[in-house]
Amino acid sequence: MRTRAVRVNGVPCKDPAAAVADDFFFAGVDKPGGSAASKRYGFSALTVQIPGLNTLGESHARVDVAPGGVFPPHYHPRASETALVLEGSVYFGFVSSYPDNRLFAKVLRKGDVFAVPQGLVHFLYNNGSVPAAIYASLSSQNAGLVLLGDALFAGAIPDDLLAKSLLTDRHTVGSIRANFRRP
Amino acid sequence: MRTRAVRVNGVPCKDPAAAVADDFFFAGVDKPGGSAASKRYGFSALTVQIPGLNTLGESHARVDVAPGGVFPPHYHPRASETALVLEGSVYFGFVSSYPDNRLFAKVLRKGDVFAVPQGLVHFLYNNGSVPAAIYASLSSQNAGLVLLGDALFAGAIPDDLLAKSLLTDRHTVGSIRANFRRP
Amino acid sequence: MRTRAVRVNGVPCKDPAAAVADDFFFAGVDKPGGSAASKRYGFSALTVQIPGLNTLGESHARVDVAPGGVFPPHYHPRASETALVLEGSVYFGFVSSYPDNRLFAKVLRKGDVFAVPQGLVHFLYNNGSVPAAIYASLSSQNAGLVLLGDALFAGAIPDDLLAKSLLTDRHTVGSIRANFRRP
Amino acid sequence: MRTRAVRVNGVPCKDPAAAVADDFFFAGVDKPGGSAASKRYGFSALTVQIPGLNTLGESHARVDVAPGGVFPPHYHPRASETALVLEGSVYFGFVSSYPDNRLFAKVLRKGDVFAVPQGLVHFLYNNGSVPAAIYASLSSQNAGLVLLGDALFAGAIPDDLLAKSLLTDRHTVGSIRANFRRP
Amino acid sequence: MRTRAVRVNGVPCKDPAAAVADDFFFAGVDKPGGSAASKRYGFSALTVQIPGLNTLGESHARVDVAPGGVFPPHYHPRASETALVLEGSVYFGFVSSYPDNRLFAKVLRKGDVFAVPQGLVHFLYNNGSVPAAIYASLSSQNAGLVLLGDALFAGAIPDDLLAKSLLTDRHTVGSIRANFRRP
Amino acid sequence: MRTRAVRVNGVPCKDPAAAVADDFFFAGVDKPGGSAASKRYGFSALTVQIPGLNTLGESHARVDVAPGGVFPPHYHPRASETALVLEGSVYFGFVSSYPDNRLFAKVLRKGDVFAVPQGLVHFLYNNGSVPAAIYASLSSQNAGLVLLGDALFAGAIPDDLLAKSLLTDRHTVGSIRANFRRP
């Protein structure tokens, strides 16, 4: 017999009587951390994992960007974001929706805060010489993350569709794609 | 003295006593329509404009895609979408979020319906020989629209940031950008 | 030992890793379909069933009304509705709330769209000579359906209560009720 | 020049600094009250009017039903309801949605509470010999009210459409309608 | 093997087909009731328990306050409240937020209604000579309850922290605390 | 004639076409700031003011607590909170709801994060020798703030009511109150 887990939208709740302070706690945001999956861009993301935040409409992450690195254009399908610069300096911006595609951007320094309305494309670029770190607050416990470059080039969207969509030719698409498929 | 309009998030409401049936009505979805701004892609979008839908959590559009045309990868920052094919055939897909970037796609024919979860990247491609049309239902009266190509290349994101973000060089970015800036 | 299913408000979610494109797909809206339960009125309803739409705040149906048929006055307890006429012509209307009971109605033709605010009574009447079909979009994945005639006469509301409520006598109530109880 | 009021969905908010206790207060729920518009049914409704409840997701009313009177089948398009019997005894019920149309009903006495899920048809019938009163709590500050009989017969739905919808003939429809149109 | 219950935020739903009228019913609000845990304050609370109200955004309670008794300052973390006086007279008030701490209060009599915006501190005081009872409606099925005195003194907040927070000394804190810890 | 401003729940929206990057920007969170109103407790709060965050469901503040200082027990009527320690060390805790009043608390150091479920009482206490600072994220653009001590003692709740509520005598209430009324 196979057992299948019941899945709810989010995470099943712990018995309140068994909750302890550590269910509301996370440590280590004072230092870089997180997976190495984004080395190609020069950023790392440390997701704050707090079981007690389930259903409370918030989530958080520390993002580090090395000198010369980017957190490439991306968005969160289910959240607004507000970023506080913890260290260094970073060029931070978001793009308004079609057809204006207006850029709202600033160079942020330690102690600066910048907000991104729900679902808009935004990015970080560390064009300085010291590491930069931000603390990002998202208005959902399940914000999601889509990187525009990866969504376009890392998956299986057909080349000719992509060439038409980017007003270019299949050769150019293929050359970009090759880089996204390198490990 | 300057007068400033009061703005609410959405549209101010009409006096219910003055409402008439035409405030809940829109005609013309049986034919292509809408602005010509998307000629470069080979699609047109006709937004259903119904004053009485304000605050009711829905909006709708007819999208026509010419043979060989695309509605390039895009998303709606504040809505899920369900598309019904009215005419022709279209390759329709969406991409799951980072880091999987899985493609969920199908060739749709008249009478087929396909759904896109909130905020995910999706596209239409008419790789057939007859015009295709869909009727899109969005789960917000203010869904928003972001085209990935336009967000990246039509606005003012710096070239070097874009090159790093797309794992390519500034020359390639510049060549794509030139096409986005042609009228 | 008896096992009881866990029920959530909606449907338990599938493991995202196991999702496939067909979980977001439904076919057959180009033709009439659905149960024969509404033959007495001359309409049929084909509910669009898309597992992936669970929790996404939308649902859809195709409704066909034969010449002379009606989709009798009804409402959706948890949704607004927007209807697109796919074929034929139909007299479509809704009634505002008590005490005005104002009728907002129009004869709709192919390509016309009409919207019904959340929970208001609405109806379709095909008083033409060709079949009519609409595609209805509802702003909830669990919209619900209440037919006024069936709610009043098909269930077990006592006759005398109904007579008082409809400002008539028990004989009239009984005569209408008899028709509702015929298979 | 004509001035048009700005309308928001609900009521514009008072300046908090000018708020006083009476903005959160209403008196007189210990006695019957309200308009005489519902004399034909034998009930009266006294709406609790509290400016400070605007946007707080609640509203309340006292409903009195004379011996032999009914609050005929009705629903609230945007709210659940919970009723507390203040005085007397009343037969209270609601009907589940199509196609079941199951009746959930009980004779309620002083101190009994009965709940009606959002948007379902419900009614009160005082088949006793003393006046009955309930206190109704609604889960919206703008719940709305639709009386099924009035929605069907008091407005302008065409007779033939109504006859088909109620599985009866135009003569019967006309005879009921005549009573609804009497002042 | 240990079995762990699946917990959702709220209560798992009953199979609709098995629902009966009693799932929407509660009796006894015409008399005082509830636990004796609040004897020290001179009030009792009878929570209206209706399984069918799950997810419907409402809950209700009868609160009785003996002559000289109080329902001490408290709030509901997830709900607005509206109170109807069923019997007697009671001094009812709420306090606006920091830094104004304005008191909105009135002596309420039978048939009076008073509303408390979401999450604000409120209280009842029966300074009369007859028992008082109210019927409270809360805008959430899971409103929560925090008593300010108990939150401060009954738990384990350190004495010195409390003394600083109340602008007093540890001796005063200790003397109050002793009373809260008496059974 | 007097003109009255229209008030909406929140802040009227700026014309999107007139928005600039500075509408999404705030500086100075790297240093203590804010009003001196809370000197008596030894903390200061600097509210992050970003016009573009209006309706986006987030707000933020920097809170500094001097050695020996407290941010006394308080809650936010309309928000959950997550706090990141920026500098120093602080004893941070929240109290669960009545009747458990369980304390969930920890000594937090730089880089630690702690979460407080919506509306629960929480506090900070700097019992170290260096200044401490946190960055608080709240899940509402209009979170509200209630300090328990101020709500009880700084406003106009009658002394005898307070004495009964705190299980103490009017003399003790008066002595605490005197401190709250000192400028």
CSV table of C-alpha atoms in Angstrom, one decimal, chain F residues 15-104:
chain,number,residue,atom,x,y,z
F,15,ASP,CA,-0.9,59.5,-10.4
F,16,PRO,CA,1.3,56.6,-11.6
F,17,ALA,CA,2.7,58.8,-14.4
F,18,ALA,CA,4.0,61.2,-11.9
F,19,ALA,CA,5.7,58.6,-9.7
F,20,VAL,CA,9.5,58.7,-9.4
F,21,ALA,CA,12.1,56.4,-7.8
F,22,ASP,CA,12.1,58.5,-4.7
F,23,ASP,CA,8.5,57.5,-4.0
F,24,PHE,CA,9.8,54.0,-3.4
F,25,PHE,CA,12.9,55.0,-1.4
F,26,PHE,CA,13.8,55.8,2.3
F,27,ALA,CA,17.2,56.5,3.8
F,28,GLY,CA,18.7,56.5,7.2
F,29,VAL,CA,17.9,53.0,8.6
F,30,ASP,CA,21.6,52.6,9.4
F,31,LYS,CA,21.3,55.0,12.3
F,32,PRO,CA,18.9,55.5,15.2
F,33,GLY,CA,16.1,58.0,14.6
F,34,GLY,CA,12.5,58.8,15.2
F,35,SER,CA,10.6,60.8,17.8
F,36,ALA,CA,11.6,61.3,21.4
F,37,ALA,CA,8.2,60.4,22.7
F,38,SER,CA,9.4,57.1,24.0
F,39,LYS,CA,12.4,58.3,26.0
F,40,ARG,CA,10.9,57.1,29.2
F,41,TYR,CA,11.3,53.6,28.0
F,42,GLY,CA,14.7,54.0,26.5
F,43,PHE,CA,13.7,53.1,22.9
F,44,SER,CA,13.3,55.0,19.7
F,45,ALA,CA,11.4,54.0,16.6
F,46,LEU,CA,12.1,55.2,13.1
F,47,THR,CA,9.2,54.5,10.8
F,48,VAL,CA,10.2,53.7,7.2
F,49,GLN,CA,8.0,56.1,5.1
F,50,ILE,CA,7.6,55.0,1.5
F,51,PRO,CA,4.6,56.5,-0.4
F,52,GLY,CA,4.9,53.7,-3.0
F,53,LEU,CA,4.2,51.0,-0.4
F,54,ASN,CA,0.6,52.2,0.0
F,55,THR,CA,-1.8,49.2,-0.4
F,56,LEU,CA,1.2,46.8,-0.8
F,57,GLY,CA,0.7,45.1,2.5
F,58,GLU,CA,4.0,45.9,4.2
F,59,SER,CA,5.6,48.4,6.5
F,60,HIS,CA,8.9,48.6,8.3
F,61,ALA,CA,10.6,50.4,11.2
F,62,ARG,CA,14.0,50.5,12.9
F,63,VAL,CA,13.8,50.3,16.7
F,64,ASP,CA,16.7,51.2,18.9
F,65,VAL,CA,16.9,50.1,22.5
F,66,ALA,CA,19.5,51.7,24.8
F,67,PRO,CA,21.2,49.5,27.4
F,68,GLY,CA,18.7,49.0,30.2
F,69,GLY,CA,15.9,50.1,28.0
F,70,VAL,CA,12.7,48.4,26.9
F,71,PHE,CA,10.2,48.5,24.1
F,72,PRO,CA,7.5,47.6,26.5
F,73,PRO,CA,4.8,44.9,25.8
F,74,HIS,CA,2.8,46.0,22.8
F,75,TYR,CA,1.1,44.6,19.8
F,76,HIS,CA,0.0,45.6,16.2
F,77,PRO,CA,-3.7,45.2,15.7
F,78,ARG,CA,-3.5,44.6,12.0
F,79,ALA,CA,-0.1,42.8,11.4
F,80,SER,CA,2.3,40.0,12.0
F,81,GLU,CA,5.9,41.1,12.7
F,82,THR,CA,9.3,39.7,11.9
F,83,ALA,CA,12.4,41.4,13.6
F,84,LEU,CA,16.0,41.2,12.4
F,85,VAL,CA,18.7,42.2,14.9
F,86,LEU,CA,21.0,44.8,13.3
F,87,GLU,CA,23.2,45.6,16.2
F,88,GLY,CA,23.7,44.5,19.8
F,89,SER,CA,21.7,41.9,21.7
F,90,VAL,CA,18.2,42.0,22.9
F,91,TYR,CA,15.8,39.8,24.9
F,92,PHE,CA,12.8,39.5,22.6
F,93,GLY,CA,9.6,37.6,23.3
F,94,PHE,CA,5.9,37.3,22.7
F,95,VAL,CA,3.0,35.9,24.8
F,96,SER,CA,0.4,33.5,23.5
F,97,SER,CA,-3.3,34.3,23.9
F,98,TYR,CA,-5.6,33.7,26.9
F,99,PRO,CA,-5.7,31.5,29.0
F,100,ASP,CA,-2.2,30.1,28.3
F,101,ASN,CA,-0.2,33.3,28.3
F,102,ARG,CA,2.8,31.2,27.4
F,103,LEU,CA,6.1,33.1,26.9
F,104,PHE,CA,8.0,32.5,23.7
